[in-house]
CSV table of C-alpha atoms in Angstrom, one decimal:
chain,number,residue,atom,x,y,z
A,212,MET,CA,-0.1,-10.1,34.5
A,213,GLU,CA,-1.1,-8.5,31.2
A,214,LYS,CA,0.9,-9.1,28.1
A,215,THR,CA,2.8,-6.2,26.7
A,216,ILE,CA,3.2,-5.3,23.0
A,217,THR,CA,6.7,-6.7,23.2
A,218,ASP,CA,5.4,-10.0,24.6
A,219,SER,CA,2.8,-10.2,21.9
A,220,LEU,CA,5.3,-9.6,19.1
A,221,VAL,CA,7.7,-12.2,20.5
A,222,SER,CA,5.0,-14.7,21.0
A,223,THR,CA,3.7,-14.2,17.4
A,224,LEU,CA,7.1,-14.5,15.9
A,225,GLU,CA,7.9,-17.5,18.0
A,226,ASN,CA,4.9,-19.2,16.5
A,227,LEU,CA,6.3,-19.0,13.0
A,228,ARG,CA,8.0,-21.9,11.4
A,229,GLU,CA,11.6,-21.4,10.4
A,230,ASN,CA,10.8,-20.9,6.7
A,231,GLU,CA,8.0,-18.5,7.6
A,232,LEU,CA,10.3,-16.4,9.8
A,233,LYS,CA,12.8,-16.3,6.9
A,234,LYS,CA,10.0,-15.1,4.6
A,235,PHE,CA,8.9,-12.6,7.2
A,236,LYS,CA,12.3,-11.0,7.4
A,237,LEU,CA,12.7,-10.9,3.6
A,238,LYS,CA,9.3,-9.2,3.2
A,239,LEU,CA,9.8,-6.9,6.1
A,240,HIS,CA,12.9,-5.5,4.5
A,241,GLU,CA,11.0,-4.6,1.3
A,242,PHE,CA,7.6,-3.7,2.9
A,243,PRO,CA,6.4,-0.3,1.8
A,244,VAL,CA,6.4,1.7,5.1
A,245,GLU,CA,4.7,5.0,5.7
A,246,GLU,CA,6.5,8.2,5.1
A,247,GLY,CA,8.9,9.1,7.9
A,248,TYR,CA,9.9,5.5,8.5
A,249,ASP,CA,12.7,3.5,7.1
A,250,ASN,CA,12.9,-0.3,6.4
A,251,ILE,CA,15.1,-2.3,8.7
A,252,PRO,CA,18.4,-3.1,6.9
A,253,ARG,CA,18.6,-6.6,5.5
A,254,GLY,CA,21.9,-7.4,7.2
A,255,THR,CA,20.4,-6.5,10.6
A,256,LEU,CA,17.3,-8.6,9.9
A,257,GLU,CA,19.3,-11.7,8.9
A,258,LYS,CA,21.2,-11.7,12.2
A,259,ALA,CA,18.2,-11.1,14.4
A,260,ASP,CA,16.6,-13.8,16.5
A,261,VAL,CA,12.9,-13.5,17.5
A,262,ALA,CA,13.6,-11.3,20.6
A,263,ASP,CA,16.0,-9.0,18.6
A,264,LEU,CA,13.5,-8.8,15.8
A,265,SER,CA,10.7,-7.7,18.1
A,266,LEU,CA,13.0,-4.9,19.5
A,267,LEU,CA,14.0,-3.8,16.0
A,268,LEU,CA,10.3,-3.5,15.0
A,269,LEU,CA,9.6,-1.4,18.1
A,270,ASN,CA,12.7,0.8,17.6
A,271,PHE,CA,12.2,1.4,13.9
A,272,TYR,CA,8.4,1.8,14.0
A,273,THR,CA,6.6,3.2,17.0
A,274,ARG,CA,4.7,0.8,19.2
A,275,ASP,CA,1.4,0.9,17.4
A,276,TYR,CA,2.9,1.0,13.9
A,277,ALA,CA,5.2,-1.9,14.7
A,278,VAL,CA,2.2,-4.0,15.4
A,279,GLN,CA,0.5,-2.9,12.2
A,280,VAL,CA,3.6,-3.5,10.1
A,281,THR,CA,4.0,-7.0,11.6
A,282,ALA,CA,0.4,-7.9,11.0
A,283,ASP,CA,0.5,-6.6,7.4
A,284,VAL,CA,3.7,-8.5,6.6
A,285,LEU,CA,2.3,-11.7,8.2
A,286,ARG,CA,-0.7,-11.4,5.9
A,287,THR,CA,1.6,-10.9,2.9
A,288,ILE,CA,3.3,-14.2,3.7
A,289,ASN,CA,0.0,-16.0,4.2
A,290,CYS,CA,0.2,-16.2,8.0
A,291,ARG,CA,-3.2,-14.5,8.4
A,292,ASP,CA,-4.1,-16.5,11.6
A,293,GLU,CA,-1.0,-15.1,13.4
A,294,ALA,CA,-1.7,-11.6,12.1
A,295,GLU,CA,-5.2,-11.7,13.5
A,296,ARG,CA,-4.1,-13.2,16.8
A,297,LEU,CA,-1.5,-10.5,17.2
A,298,LEU,CA,-4.1,-7.8,16.5
A,299,ARG,CA,-6.5,-9.3,19.0
A,300,HIS,CA,-3.8,-9.5,21.7
A,301,CYS,CA,-2.7,-6.0,21.1
A,302,ARG,CA,-6.1,-4.4,21.1
A,303,LYS,CA,-6.2,-5.3,24.8
A,304,CYS,CA,-2.9,-3.5,25.3
A,305,MET,CA,-3.6,-0.4,23.3
A,306,PRO,CA,-5.9,2.5,24.0
A,307,VAL,CA,-6.5,3.2,20.2
A,308,PRO,CA,-7.9,0.4,18.1
A,309,LEU,CA,-5.7,-1.1,15.4
A,310,LYS,CA,-7.1,-1.3,11.8
A,311,SER,CA,-8.0,-4.7,10.4
A,312,PRO,CA,-8.0,-5.5,6.7
C-alpha cells in the first residue's frame, strides 16, 4: 500500500527527537507563511502530539503547502535530512513536483 501525505508527515515528525519536535513547533508558529494562510496558534501547537500536529498542518495549509511548510521549517531547525526524506516520499504521492531548496 502506498504512503499518503498524512503518513509521510506523521512518519517524519515521529523521527524527530523530543527537543527537535519542540523546536519544530516553536518555529512553525512563527514561520512566515504565504498570503492567505495563518500560523497555527501556539497554544494549539503546544498540546498537539505528532498525529494531531500532522492533521493541523493539513487543515491549516492545503496538502501540498503543508508538506512544503513542514520541509522548510525542518530545514530551519537543521533537520535537513528529514526535510529531504519527506519531500522524496511526497513526490511519489503528488502529481505536481514540490520545490527543493
